GROMACS .gro file of C-alpha atoms in nm:
model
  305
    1UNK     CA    1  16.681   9.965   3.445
    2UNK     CA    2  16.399   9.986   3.217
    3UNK     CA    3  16.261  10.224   2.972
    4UNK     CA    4  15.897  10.256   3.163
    5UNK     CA    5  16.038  10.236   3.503
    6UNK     CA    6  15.813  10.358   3.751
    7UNK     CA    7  15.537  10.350   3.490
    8UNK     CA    8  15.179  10.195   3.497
    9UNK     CA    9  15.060  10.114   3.136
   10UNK     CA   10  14.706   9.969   3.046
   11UNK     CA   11  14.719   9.754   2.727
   12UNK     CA   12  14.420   9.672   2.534
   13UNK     CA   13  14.344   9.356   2.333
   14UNK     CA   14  14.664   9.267   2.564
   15UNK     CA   15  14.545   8.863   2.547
   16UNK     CA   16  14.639   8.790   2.178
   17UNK     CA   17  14.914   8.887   1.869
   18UNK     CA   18  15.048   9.246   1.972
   19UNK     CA   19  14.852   9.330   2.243
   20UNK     CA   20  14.988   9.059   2.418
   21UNK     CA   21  15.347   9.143   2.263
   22UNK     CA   22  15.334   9.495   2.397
   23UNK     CA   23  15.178   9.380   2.740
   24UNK     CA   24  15.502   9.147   2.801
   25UNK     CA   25  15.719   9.369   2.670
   26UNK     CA   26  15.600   9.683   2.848
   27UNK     CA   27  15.682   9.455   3.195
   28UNK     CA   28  16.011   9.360   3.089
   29UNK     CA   29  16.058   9.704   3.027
   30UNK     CA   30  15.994   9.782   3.385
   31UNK     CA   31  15.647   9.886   3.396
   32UNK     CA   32  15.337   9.776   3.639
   33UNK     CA   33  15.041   9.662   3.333
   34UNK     CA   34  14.688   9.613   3.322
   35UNK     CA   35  14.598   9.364   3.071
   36UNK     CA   36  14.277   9.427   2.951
   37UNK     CA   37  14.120   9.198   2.685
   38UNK     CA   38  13.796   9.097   2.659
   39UNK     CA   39  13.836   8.756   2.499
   40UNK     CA   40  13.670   8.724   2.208
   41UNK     CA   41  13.652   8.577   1.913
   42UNK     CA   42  13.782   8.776   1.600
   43UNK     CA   43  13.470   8.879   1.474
   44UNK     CA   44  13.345   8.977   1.809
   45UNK     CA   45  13.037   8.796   1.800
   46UNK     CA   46  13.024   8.641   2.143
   47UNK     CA   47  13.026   8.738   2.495
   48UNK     CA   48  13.428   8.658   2.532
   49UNK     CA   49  13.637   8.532   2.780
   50UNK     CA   50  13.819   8.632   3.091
   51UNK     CA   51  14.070   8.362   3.054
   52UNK     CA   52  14.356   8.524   2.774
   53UNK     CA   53  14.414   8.843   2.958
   54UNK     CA   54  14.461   8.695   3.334
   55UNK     CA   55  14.721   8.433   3.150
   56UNK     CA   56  14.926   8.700   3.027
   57UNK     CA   57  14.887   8.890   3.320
   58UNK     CA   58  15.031   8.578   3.528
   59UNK     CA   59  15.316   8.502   3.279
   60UNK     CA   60  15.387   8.865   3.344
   61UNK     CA   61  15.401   8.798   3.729
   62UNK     CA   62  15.540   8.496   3.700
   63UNK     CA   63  15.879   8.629   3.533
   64UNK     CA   64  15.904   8.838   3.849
   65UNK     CA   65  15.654   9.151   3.681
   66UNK     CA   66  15.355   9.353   3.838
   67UNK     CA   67  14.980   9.237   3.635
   68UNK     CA   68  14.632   9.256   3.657
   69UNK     CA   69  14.401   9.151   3.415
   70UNK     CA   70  14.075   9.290   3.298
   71UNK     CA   71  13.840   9.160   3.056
   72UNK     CA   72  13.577   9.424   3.009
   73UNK     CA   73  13.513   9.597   2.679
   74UNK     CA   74  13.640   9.896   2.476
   75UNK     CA   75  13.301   9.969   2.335
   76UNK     CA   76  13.161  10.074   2.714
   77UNK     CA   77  13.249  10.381   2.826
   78UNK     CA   78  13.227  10.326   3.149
   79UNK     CA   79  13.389   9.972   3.110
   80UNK     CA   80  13.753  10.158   2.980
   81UNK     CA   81  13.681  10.433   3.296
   82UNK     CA   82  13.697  10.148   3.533
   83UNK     CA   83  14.035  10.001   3.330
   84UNK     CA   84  14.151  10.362   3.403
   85UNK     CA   85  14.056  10.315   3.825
   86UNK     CA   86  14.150  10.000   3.814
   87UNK     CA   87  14.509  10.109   3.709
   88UNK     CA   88  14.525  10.403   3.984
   89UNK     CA   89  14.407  10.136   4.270
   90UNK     CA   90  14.638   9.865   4.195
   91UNK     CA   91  14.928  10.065   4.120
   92UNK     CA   92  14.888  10.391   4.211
   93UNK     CA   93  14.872  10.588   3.855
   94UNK     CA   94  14.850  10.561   3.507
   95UNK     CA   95  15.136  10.745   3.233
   96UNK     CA   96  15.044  10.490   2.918
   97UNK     CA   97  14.781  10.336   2.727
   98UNK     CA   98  14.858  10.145   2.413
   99UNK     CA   99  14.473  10.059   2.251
  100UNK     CA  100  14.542   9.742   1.945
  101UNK     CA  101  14.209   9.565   2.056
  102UNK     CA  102  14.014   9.527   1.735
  103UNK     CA  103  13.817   9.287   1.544
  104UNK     CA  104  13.788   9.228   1.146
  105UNK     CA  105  13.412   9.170   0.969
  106UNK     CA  106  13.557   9.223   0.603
  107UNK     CA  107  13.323   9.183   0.300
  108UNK     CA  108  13.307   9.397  -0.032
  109UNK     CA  109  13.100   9.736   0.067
  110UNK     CA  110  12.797   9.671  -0.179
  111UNK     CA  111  12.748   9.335   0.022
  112UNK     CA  112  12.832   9.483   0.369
  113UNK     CA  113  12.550   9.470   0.654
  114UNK     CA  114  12.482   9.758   0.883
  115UNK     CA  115  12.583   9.500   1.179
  116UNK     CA  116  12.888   9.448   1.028
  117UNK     CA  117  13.012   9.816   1.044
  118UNK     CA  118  12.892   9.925   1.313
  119UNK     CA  119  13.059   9.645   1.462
  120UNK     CA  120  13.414   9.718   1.373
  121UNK     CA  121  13.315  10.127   1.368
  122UNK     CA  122  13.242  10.041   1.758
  123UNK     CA  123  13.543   9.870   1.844
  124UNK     CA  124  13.853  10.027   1.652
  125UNK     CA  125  13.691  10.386   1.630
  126UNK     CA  126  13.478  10.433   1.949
  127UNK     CA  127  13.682  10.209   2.165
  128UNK     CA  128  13.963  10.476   2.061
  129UNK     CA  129  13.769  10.747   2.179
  130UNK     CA  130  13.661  10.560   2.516
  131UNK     CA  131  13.990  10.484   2.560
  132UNK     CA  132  14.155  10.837   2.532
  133UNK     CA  133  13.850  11.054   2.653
  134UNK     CA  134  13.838  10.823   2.982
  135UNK     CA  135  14.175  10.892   3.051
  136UNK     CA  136  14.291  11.255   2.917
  137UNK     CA  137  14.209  11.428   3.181
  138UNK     CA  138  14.406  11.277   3.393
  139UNK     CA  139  14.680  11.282   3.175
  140UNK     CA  140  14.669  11.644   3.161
  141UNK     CA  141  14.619  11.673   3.534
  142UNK     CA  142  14.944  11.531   3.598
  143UNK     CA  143  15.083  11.683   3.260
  144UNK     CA  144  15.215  11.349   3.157
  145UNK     CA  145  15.064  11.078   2.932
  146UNK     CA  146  15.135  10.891   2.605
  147UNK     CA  147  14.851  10.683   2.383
  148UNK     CA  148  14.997  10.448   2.153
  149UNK     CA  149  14.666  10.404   1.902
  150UNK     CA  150  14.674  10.197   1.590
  151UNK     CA  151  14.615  10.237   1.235
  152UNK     CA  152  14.631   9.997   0.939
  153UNK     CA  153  14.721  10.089   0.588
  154UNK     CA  154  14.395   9.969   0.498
  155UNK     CA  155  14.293  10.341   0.620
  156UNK     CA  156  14.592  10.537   0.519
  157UNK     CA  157  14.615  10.359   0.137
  158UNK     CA  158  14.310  10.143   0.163
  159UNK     CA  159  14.214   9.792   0.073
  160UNK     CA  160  13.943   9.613  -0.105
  161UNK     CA  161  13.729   9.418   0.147
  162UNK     CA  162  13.753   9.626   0.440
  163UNK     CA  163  13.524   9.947   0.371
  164UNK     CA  164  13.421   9.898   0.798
  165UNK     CA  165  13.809   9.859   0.878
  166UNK     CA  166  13.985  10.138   0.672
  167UNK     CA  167  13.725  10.402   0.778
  168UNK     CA  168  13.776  10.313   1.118
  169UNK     CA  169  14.136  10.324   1.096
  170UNK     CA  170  14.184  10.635   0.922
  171UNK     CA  171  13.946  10.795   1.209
  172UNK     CA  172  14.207  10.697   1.467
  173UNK     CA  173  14.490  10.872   1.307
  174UNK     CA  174  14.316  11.241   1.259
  175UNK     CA  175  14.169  11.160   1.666
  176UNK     CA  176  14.540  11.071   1.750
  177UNK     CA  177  14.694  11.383   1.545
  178UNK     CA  178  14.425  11.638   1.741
  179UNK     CA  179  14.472  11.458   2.056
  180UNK     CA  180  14.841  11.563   2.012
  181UNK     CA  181  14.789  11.894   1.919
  182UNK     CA  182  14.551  11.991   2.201
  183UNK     CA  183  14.755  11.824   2.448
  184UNK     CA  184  15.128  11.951   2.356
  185UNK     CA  185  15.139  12.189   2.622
  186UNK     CA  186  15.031  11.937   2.891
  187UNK     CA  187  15.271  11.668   2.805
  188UNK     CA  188  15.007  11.467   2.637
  189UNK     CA  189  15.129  11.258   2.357
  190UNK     CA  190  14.955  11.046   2.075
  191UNK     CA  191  15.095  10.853   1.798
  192UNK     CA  192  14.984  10.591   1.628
  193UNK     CA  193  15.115  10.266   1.443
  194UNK     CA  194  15.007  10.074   1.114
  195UNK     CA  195  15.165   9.703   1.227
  196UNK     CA  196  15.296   9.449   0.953
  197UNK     CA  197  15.259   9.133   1.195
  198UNK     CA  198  15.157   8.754   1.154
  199UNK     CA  199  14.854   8.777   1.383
  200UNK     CA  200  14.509   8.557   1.446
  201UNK     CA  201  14.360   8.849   1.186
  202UNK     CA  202  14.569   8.802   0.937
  203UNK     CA  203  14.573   8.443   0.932
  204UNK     CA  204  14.209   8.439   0.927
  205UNK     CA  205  14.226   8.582   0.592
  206UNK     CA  206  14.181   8.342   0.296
  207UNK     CA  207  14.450   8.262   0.087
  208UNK     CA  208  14.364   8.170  -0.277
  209UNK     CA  209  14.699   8.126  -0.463
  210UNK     CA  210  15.016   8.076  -0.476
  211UNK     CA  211  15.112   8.431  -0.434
  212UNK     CA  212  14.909   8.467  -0.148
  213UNK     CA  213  15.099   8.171   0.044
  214UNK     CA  214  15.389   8.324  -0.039
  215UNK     CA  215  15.348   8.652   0.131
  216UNK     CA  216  15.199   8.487   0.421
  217UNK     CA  217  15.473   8.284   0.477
  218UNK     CA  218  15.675   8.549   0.479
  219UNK     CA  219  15.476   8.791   0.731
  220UNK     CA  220  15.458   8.466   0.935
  221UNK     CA  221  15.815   8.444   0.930
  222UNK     CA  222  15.984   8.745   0.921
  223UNK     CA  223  15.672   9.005   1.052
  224UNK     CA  224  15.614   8.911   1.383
  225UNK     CA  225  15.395   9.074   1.658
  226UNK     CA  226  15.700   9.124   1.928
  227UNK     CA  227  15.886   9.368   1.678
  228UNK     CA  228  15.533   9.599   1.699
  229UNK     CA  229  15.593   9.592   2.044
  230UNK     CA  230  15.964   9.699   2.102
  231UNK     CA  231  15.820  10.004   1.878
  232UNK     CA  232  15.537  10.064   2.094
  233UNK     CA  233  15.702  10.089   2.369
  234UNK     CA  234  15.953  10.303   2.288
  235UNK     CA  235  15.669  10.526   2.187
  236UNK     CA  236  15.579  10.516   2.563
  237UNK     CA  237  15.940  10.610   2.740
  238UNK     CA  238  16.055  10.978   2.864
  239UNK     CA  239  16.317  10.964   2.613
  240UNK     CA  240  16.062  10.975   2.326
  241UNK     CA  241  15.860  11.294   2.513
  242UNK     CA  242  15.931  11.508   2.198
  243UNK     CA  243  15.791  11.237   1.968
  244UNK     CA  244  15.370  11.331   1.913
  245UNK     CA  245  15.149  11.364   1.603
  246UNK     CA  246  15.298  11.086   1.423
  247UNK     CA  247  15.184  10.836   1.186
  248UNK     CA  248  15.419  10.501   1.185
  249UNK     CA  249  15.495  10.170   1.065
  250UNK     CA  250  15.688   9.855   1.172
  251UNK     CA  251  15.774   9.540   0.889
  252UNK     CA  252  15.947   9.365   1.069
  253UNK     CA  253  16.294   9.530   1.159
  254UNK     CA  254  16.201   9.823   0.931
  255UNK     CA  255  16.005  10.126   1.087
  256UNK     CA  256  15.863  10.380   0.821
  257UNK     CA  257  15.741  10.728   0.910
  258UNK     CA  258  15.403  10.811   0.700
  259UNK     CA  259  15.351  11.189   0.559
  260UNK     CA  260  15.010  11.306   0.615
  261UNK     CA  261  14.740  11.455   0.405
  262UNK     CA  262  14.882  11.845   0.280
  263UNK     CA  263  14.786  12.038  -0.020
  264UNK     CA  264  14.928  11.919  -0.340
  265UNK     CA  265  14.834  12.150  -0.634
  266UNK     CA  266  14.547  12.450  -0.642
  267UNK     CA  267  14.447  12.586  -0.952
  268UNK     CA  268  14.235  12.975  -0.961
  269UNK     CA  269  14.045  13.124  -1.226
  270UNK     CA  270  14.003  13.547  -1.195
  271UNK     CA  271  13.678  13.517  -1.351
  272UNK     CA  272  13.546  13.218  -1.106
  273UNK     CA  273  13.421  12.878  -1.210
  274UNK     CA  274  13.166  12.698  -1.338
  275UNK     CA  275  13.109  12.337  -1.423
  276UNK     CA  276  13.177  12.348  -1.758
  277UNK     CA  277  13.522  12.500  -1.687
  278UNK     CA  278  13.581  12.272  -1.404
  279UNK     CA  279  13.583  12.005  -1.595
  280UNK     CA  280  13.743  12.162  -1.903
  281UNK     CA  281  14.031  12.282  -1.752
  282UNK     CA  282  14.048  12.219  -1.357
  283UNK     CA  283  14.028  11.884  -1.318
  284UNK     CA  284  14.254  11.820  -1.636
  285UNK     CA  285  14.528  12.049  -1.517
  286UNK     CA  286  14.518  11.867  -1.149
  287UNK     CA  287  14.511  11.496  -1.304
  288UNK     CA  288  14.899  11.454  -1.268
  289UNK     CA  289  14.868  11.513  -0.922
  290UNK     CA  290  14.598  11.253  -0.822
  291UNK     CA  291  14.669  10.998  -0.600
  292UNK     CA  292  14.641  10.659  -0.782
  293UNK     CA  293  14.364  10.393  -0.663
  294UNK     CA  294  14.629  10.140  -0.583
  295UNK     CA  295  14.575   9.779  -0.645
  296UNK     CA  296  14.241   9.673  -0.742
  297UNK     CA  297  14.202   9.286  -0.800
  298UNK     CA  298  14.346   9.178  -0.434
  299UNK     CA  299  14.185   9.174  -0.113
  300UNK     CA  300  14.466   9.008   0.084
  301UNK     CA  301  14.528   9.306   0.341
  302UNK     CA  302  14.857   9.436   0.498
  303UNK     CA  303  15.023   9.430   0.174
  304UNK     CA  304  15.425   9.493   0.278
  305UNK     CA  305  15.475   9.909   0.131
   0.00000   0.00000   0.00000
């Protein structure tokens, strides 16, 4: 007995580094999966290729699983509402999507071309939305469903380099937290994930000393894609029904909860402001509450929390 049992689960980017993790894992875990990926390269710059999401799906069916593959694109709408039929025909229903297609154009904002993000805007941000608005409905028709989105901590802490990426990112998790709240009494569930994994996008990434090499060897070692996946799936069983809203992250064997944006400090003034006493004594009195910028003088993403 598996966790997904009985379950049909759609995977995107399912041909490569998680999404493929989560695809085999998701069968192993007993559910029927469409592999959807459309084959790309990781800049998404060509037309892509059928071929990495039917080999998963027939390693799937070859170690006894259900699989079909599909290797249309999150950007189309109607692409992602034909993943969705496509998942009904074959197997009769769908109760899970987990969405980690996504492609990386990184460059310093003041350089950045319009091409460039609305490139990765398109994929990570819009593909979300195709994803979950093709499917909601009949998640909520059948008042059980559970999207497994994912963020990066280049959104929720941000990173030099990837202006395109972090917006993106930090999109998904405010659409996953309201996709959670509308759908709570319907059984609809959204959470997302910020993975630490040795992936084709992180080893794309330029490494310029010996620092550098030294935290990629150890993401390549001890970070892997498969320990995203055990997470995402679990995110996708019965037993985790009561688990919705949520911001994650897996390092390796280590899974961190994230707190999200609340009110930190107000300040009033009877009389009312005005800029002069904004700056005099509001923004003064709040200064020990700002958030810090973080590290400024790297642009090697993913940095381990």
């Amino acid at each position: 007995m598996g966790v997904l049992d009985g379950k049909v689960v759609l995977v995107t980017g399912g041909g490569n580094g998680i999404g493929k993790e989560c695809a085999l894992l998701a069968a192993k875990a007993g559910a029927k999966v469409v592999v959807n990926d459309l084959g790309g390269s990781l800049s998404g710059a060509d037309e892509g290729d059928a071929g990495p999401a039917e080999k998963v799906a027939q390693e799937i069916r070859a170690a006894g699983g259900e699989a079909v593959s599909n290797s249309d694109s999150v950007t189309e709408y109607k692409a992602v509402e034909g993943m969705v039929e496509q998942a009904k025909d074959e197997f009769g229903g769908l109760h899970a999507i987990m969405n980690p297609a996504g492609i990386l154009r990184d460059g310093m904002f003041h350089k950045m071309s319009e091409d460039d993000w609305k490139a990765v805007i398109d994929v990570h941000l819009h593909g979300t939305f195709n994803v979950t608005r093709a499917s909601v409905n009949h998640f909520r028709d059948q008042e059980d469903g559970s999207y497994v989105l994912f963020t990066s901590t280049t959104g929720l802490i941000g990173n030099i380099g990837q202006a395109n990426y972090g917006a993106a990112k930090l999109g998904i998790a405010s659409l996953s937290h309201i996709i959670a709240m509308e759908g709570e009494r319907k059984n609809v569930r959204s959470n997302v994930i910020a993975p630490f994994a040795w992936t084709r996008m992180i080893a794309s990434i330029p490494v310029k000393d010996e620092a550098g090499r030294e935290r990629v060897e150890r993401m390549k070692n001890g970070m892997r894609a498969d320990q995203v996946a055990q997470f995402a799936v679990a995110l996708c069983a019965d037993k985790a029904k009561d688990v919705s809203g949520q911001i994650f992250s897996v390092r390796g064997n280590e899974i961190v909860l994230f707190n999200q944006p609340r009110p930190v400090k107000s300040v009033a003034r009877l009389e009312g402001w005005t800029p002069e006493t904004i700056v005099d004594q509001a923004l003064p009195s709040m200064q020990g509450s700002f958030t810090d910028l973080g590290p400024t003088t790297t642009v090697f993403p993913y940095e381990p929390i």
